[in-house]
PDB file of C-alpha atoms and ligand atoms in Angstrom:
ATOM      1  CA  MET A   1      60.596  -2.327 -36.969  1.00  0.00           C
ATOM      2  CA  LYS A   2      64.396  -2.760 -35.596  1.00  0.00           C
ATOM      3  CA  LYS A   3      66.466  -5.643 -37.555  1.00  0.00           C
ATOM      4  CA  MET A   4      65.461  -8.250 -34.848  1.00  0.00           C
ATOM      5  CA  PRO A   5      68.294 -10.877 -34.431  1.00  0.00           C
ATOM      6  CA  GLU A   6      68.076 -14.166 -35.858  1.00  0.00           C
ATOM      7  CA  ASP A   7      67.794 -15.978 -31.974  1.00  0.00           C
ATOM      8  CA  TYR A   8      64.564 -13.702 -31.691  1.00  0.00           C
ATOM      9  CA  TRP A   9      62.865 -15.194 -34.510  1.00  0.00           C
ATOM     10  CA  LYS A  10      63.926 -19.365 -33.926  1.00  0.00           C
ATOM     11  CA  LYS A  11      62.274 -18.539 -30.669  1.00  0.00           C
ATOM     12  CA  LYS A  12      59.358 -17.016 -31.744  1.00  0.00           C
ATOM     13  CA  LEU A  13      58.683 -19.130 -35.001  1.00  0.00           C
ATOM     14  CA  THR A  14      57.615 -22.823 -35.733  1.00  0.00           C
ATOM     15  CA  PRO A  15      61.028 -24.366 -37.710  1.00  0.00           C
ATOM     16  CA  GLU A  16      59.079 -24.592 -40.875  1.00  0.00           C
ATOM     17  CA  GLN A  17      57.856 -20.659 -40.336  1.00  0.00           C
ATOM     18  CA  TYR A  18      61.745 -19.897 -39.936  1.00  0.00           C
ATOM     19  CA  ARG A  19      63.025 -21.725 -42.844  1.00  0.00           C
ATOM     20  CA  VAL A  20      60.234 -20.323 -45.444  1.00  0.00           C
ATOM     21  CA  LEU A  21      60.518 -16.328 -43.660  1.00  0.00           C
ATOM     22  CA  ARG A  22      63.876 -16.331 -42.112  1.00  0.00           C
ATOM     23  CA  GLU A  23      65.837 -18.325 -44.765  1.00  0.00           C
ATOM     24  CA  LYS A  24      63.622 -17.317 -47.835  1.00  0.00           C
ATOM     25  CA  GLY A  25      62.127 -20.905 -48.197  1.00  0.00           C
ATOM     26  CA  THR A  26      59.106 -23.086 -49.590  1.00  0.00           C
ATOM     27  CA  GLU A  27      56.057 -24.675 -48.169  1.00  0.00           C
ATOM     28  CA  PRO A  28      55.610 -27.658 -50.394  1.00  0.00           C
ATOM     29  CA  ALA A  29      52.058 -26.459 -52.224  1.00  0.00           C
ATOM     30  CA  PHE A  30      48.560 -27.770 -50.903  1.00  0.00           C
ATOM     31  CA  SER A  31      50.190 -28.222 -47.430  1.00  0.00           C
ATOM     32  CA  GLY A  32      48.716 -24.790 -46.067  1.00  0.00           C
ATOM     33  CA  ALA A  33      46.066 -23.968 -43.781  1.00  0.00           C
ATOM     34  CA  LEU A  34      45.315 -21.051 -45.932  1.00  0.00           C
ATOM     35  CA  TYR A  35      45.390 -21.584 -49.292  1.00  0.00           C
ATOM     36  CA  ASP A  36      41.786 -23.433 -49.313  1.00  0.00           C
ATOM     37  CA  ASN A  37      40.527 -20.224 -47.285  1.00  0.00           C
ATOM     38  CA  HIS A  38      36.961 -18.771 -48.445  1.00  0.00           C
ATOM     39  CA  GLU A  39      36.777 -16.738 -44.505  1.00  0.00           C
ATOM     40  CA  ASP A  40      36.797 -12.619 -45.152  1.00  0.00           C
ATOM     41  CA  GLY A  41      38.501 -11.205 -43.060  1.00  0.00           C
ATOM     42  CA  MET A  42      42.883  -9.696 -42.662  1.00  0.00           C
ATOM     43  CA  TYR A  43      46.008 -11.800 -43.656  1.00  0.00           C
ATOM     44  CA  LYS A  44      48.748 -10.451 -41.422  1.00  0.00           C
ATOM     45  CA  CYS A  45      52.768 -11.479 -41.706  1.00  0.00           C
ATOM     46  CA  ALA A  46      53.204 -14.668 -39.300  1.00  0.00           C
ATOM     47  CA  ALA A  47      56.483 -12.876 -38.225  1.00  0.00           C
ATOM     48  CA  CYS A  48      55.636  -9.464 -36.429  1.00  0.00           C
ATOM     49  CA  GLY A  49      51.848  -9.240 -37.266  1.00  0.00           C
ATOM     50  CA  ALA A  50      52.019  -6.256 -40.076  1.00  0.00           C
ATOM     51  CA  GLU A  51      48.869  -6.098 -41.870  1.00  0.00           C
ATOM     52  CA  LEU A  52      49.405  -7.803 -45.805  1.00  0.00           C
ATOM     53  CA  PHE A  53      46.743  -8.531 -47.857  1.00  0.00           C
ATOM     54  CA  SER A  54      42.670  -8.677 -47.341  1.00  0.00           C
ATOM     55  CA  SER A  55      40.492 -11.292 -48.080  1.00  0.00           C
ATOM     56  CA  ASP A  56      38.932  -9.330 -50.719  1.00  0.00           C
ATOM     57  CA  THR A  57      42.163  -9.729 -53.049  1.00  0.00           C
ATOM     58  CA  LYS A  58      42.251 -13.236 -52.702  1.00  0.00           C
ATOM     59  CA  PHE A  59      41.614 -15.682 -55.923  1.00  0.00           C
ATOM     60  CA  ASP A  60      41.772 -19.276 -56.489  1.00  0.00           C
ATOM     61  CA  SER A  61      44.849 -20.026 -58.102  1.00  0.00           C
ATOM     62  CA  GLY A  62      45.007 -23.619 -58.202  1.00  0.00           C
ATOM     63  CA  THR A  63      48.545 -23.247 -57.322  1.00  0.00           C
ATOM     64  CA  GLY A  64      48.271 -25.107 -53.570  1.00  0.00           C
ATOM     65  CA  TRP A  65      49.749 -21.375 -51.610  1.00  0.00           C
ATOM     66  CA  PRO A  66      47.502 -18.754 -51.118  1.00  0.00           C
ATOM     67  CA  SER A  67      47.278 -15.852 -54.076  1.00  0.00           C
ATOM     68  CA  PHE A  68      46.389 -12.557 -54.090  1.00  0.00           C
ATOM     69  CA  ASP A  69      46.010  -9.893 -56.919  1.00  0.00           C
ATOM     70  CA  ASN A  70      47.169  -6.672 -55.175  1.00  0.00           C
ATOM     71  CA  PRO A  71      48.899  -6.291 -51.341  1.00  0.00           C
ATOM     72  CA  VAL A  72      46.554  -4.357 -48.888  1.00  0.00           C
ATOM     73  CA  ASN A  73      48.819  -1.662 -49.369  1.00  0.00           C
ATOM     74  CA  LYS A  74      52.257  -1.224 -51.656  1.00  0.00           C
ATOM     75  CA  GLU A  75      53.738   0.490 -48.618  1.00  0.00           C
ATOM     76  CA  ASN A  76      53.705  -3.157 -46.757  1.00  0.00           C
ATOM     77  CA  VAL A  77      55.546  -4.902 -49.298  1.00  0.00           C
ATOM     78  CA  ILE A  78      58.960  -5.161 -50.848  1.00  0.00           C
ATOM     79  CA  LEU A  79      59.885  -6.339 -54.450  1.00  0.00           C
ATOM     80  CA  GLN A  80      62.968  -7.502 -54.804  1.00  0.00           C
ATOM     81  CA  ASP A  81      64.361  -9.049 -57.781  1.00  0.00           C
ATOM     82  CA  ASP A  82      65.298 -13.019 -57.152  1.00  0.00           C
ATOM     83  CA  ASN A  83      67.531 -15.234 -59.395  1.00  0.00           C
ATOM     84  CA  SER A  84      67.900 -17.749 -57.164  1.00  0.00           C
ATOM     85  CA  TYR A  85      68.142 -21.433 -58.338  1.00  0.00           C
ATOM     86  CA  GLY A  86      68.374 -20.369 -62.039  1.00  0.00           C
ATOM     87  CA  MET A  87      64.835 -18.637 -62.457  1.00  0.00           C
ATOM     88  CA  ARG A  88      64.239 -14.716 -62.833  1.00  0.00           C
ATOM     89  CA  ARG A  89      61.250 -13.979 -60.012  1.00  0.00           C
ATOM     90  CA  THR A  90      60.200 -11.623 -57.835  1.00  0.00           C
ATOM     91  CA  GLU A  91      60.445 -11.976 -54.228  1.00  0.00           C
ATOM     92  CA  VAL A  92      57.879 -10.540 -51.932  1.00  0.00           C
ATOM     93  CA  ILE A  93      59.114  -9.025 -48.568  1.00  0.00           C
ATOM     94  CA  CYS A  94      57.148  -7.786 -45.467  1.00  0.00           C
ATOM     95  CA  LYS A  95      58.717  -4.524 -45.222  1.00  0.00           C
ATOM     96  CA  ASN A  96      58.430  -4.321 -41.232  1.00  0.00           C
ATOM     97  CA  CYS A  97      60.450  -7.401 -40.423  1.00  0.00           C
ATOM     98  CA  GLY A  98      62.235  -7.981 -43.313  1.00  0.00           C
ATOM     99  CA  SER A  99      60.877 -11.754 -43.287  1.00  0.00           C
ATOM    100  CA  HIS A 100      60.384 -13.714 -47.081  1.00  0.00           C
ATOM    101  CA  LEU A 101      56.513 -14.096 -48.018  1.00  0.00           C
ATOM    102  CA  GLY A 102      56.815 -15.830 -51.159  1.00  0.00           C
ATOM    103  CA  HIS A 103      56.923 -14.493 -55.167  1.00  0.00           C
ATOM    104  CA  LEU A 104      54.949 -12.372 -57.307  1.00  0.00           C
ATOM    105  CA  PHE A 105      54.278 -13.731 -60.647  1.00  0.00           C
ATOM    106  CA  ASN A 106      51.914 -11.442 -63.905  1.00  0.00           C
ATOM    107  CA  ASP A 107      49.570 -14.118 -64.533  1.00  0.00           C
ATOM    108  CA  GLY A 108      47.037 -13.486 -61.807  1.00  0.00           C
ATOM    109  CA  PRO A 109      43.351 -12.451 -62.468  1.00  0.00           C
ATOM    110  CA  LYS A 110      43.008 -10.191 -65.943  1.00  0.00           C
ATOM    111  CA  GLU A 111      39.946  -8.676 -64.624  1.00  0.00           C
ATOM    112  CA  THR A 112      41.646  -7.063 -61.967  1.00  0.00           C
ATOM    113  CA  THR A 113      45.529  -6.176 -61.203  1.00  0.00           C
ATOM    114  CA  GLY A 114      46.774  -9.216 -63.708  1.00  0.00           C
ATOM    115  CA  GLN A 115      49.060  -9.640 -61.099  1.00  0.00           C
ATOM    116  CA  ARG A 116      49.456 -12.835 -58.342  1.00  0.00           C
ATOM    117  CA  TYR A 117      51.316 -12.685 -55.290  1.00  0.00           C
ATOM    118  CA  CYS A 118      52.188 -16.226 -54.723  1.00  0.00           C
ATOM    119  CA  ILE A 119      52.640 -16.623 -50.491  1.00  0.00           C
ATOM    120  CA  ASN A 120      54.149 -19.564 -48.311  1.00  0.00           C
ATOM    121  CA  SER A 121      50.257 -20.065 -45.669  1.00  0.00           C
ATOM    122  CA  CYS A 122      53.008 -20.672 -42.830  1.00  0.00           C
ATOM    123  CA  ALA A 123      54.407 -16.776 -43.617  1.00  0.00           C
ATOM    124  CA  LEU A 124      50.523 -15.580 -42.644  1.00  0.00           C
ATOM    125  CA  ASP A 125      48.478 -15.523 -40.049  1.00  0.00           C
ATOM    126  CA  PHE A 126      44.114 -15.123 -40.278  1.00  0.00           C
ATOM    127  CA  ASN A 127      42.407 -12.702 -38.619  1.00  0.00           C
ATOM    128  CA  PRO A 128      38.814 -13.349 -39.199  1.00  0.00           C
ATOM    129  CA  GLN A 129      36.475 -10.594 -39.668  1.00  0.00           C
ATOM    130  CA  LYS A 130      34.700 -10.163 -36.794  1.00  0.00           C
TER     131      LYS A 130
HETATM  132 FE1  LIG B   1      56.633  -9.279 -40.687  1.00  0.00          FE
END
């Protein structure tokens, strides 16, 4: 999608979603609606609706944020170095709309990818499988 003006996002998103998605914020752990969701379905970008993560890849990380060991398609996300707050992290961004989703860590399940996509619940919309 073309780059949308911040006014568009301000109208479309809740203040908390705007802070996270557009200003690279982080929601408090265990505060979101989806970290403990175990239903089958698809997790989409809360800003633009792009498909990001399948419930097949979700696991309980104990961190209080929805955690996945793989995106549904590597083409749908951008991974970018993030050295803010004195930490070296990898930021996860929605490729379609450029919104901040969360961070990628390498302490995920060893039996699968070993990766942990740590994603803000409010950055996601969940579509249950029909
Ligand atoms: Fe998006």
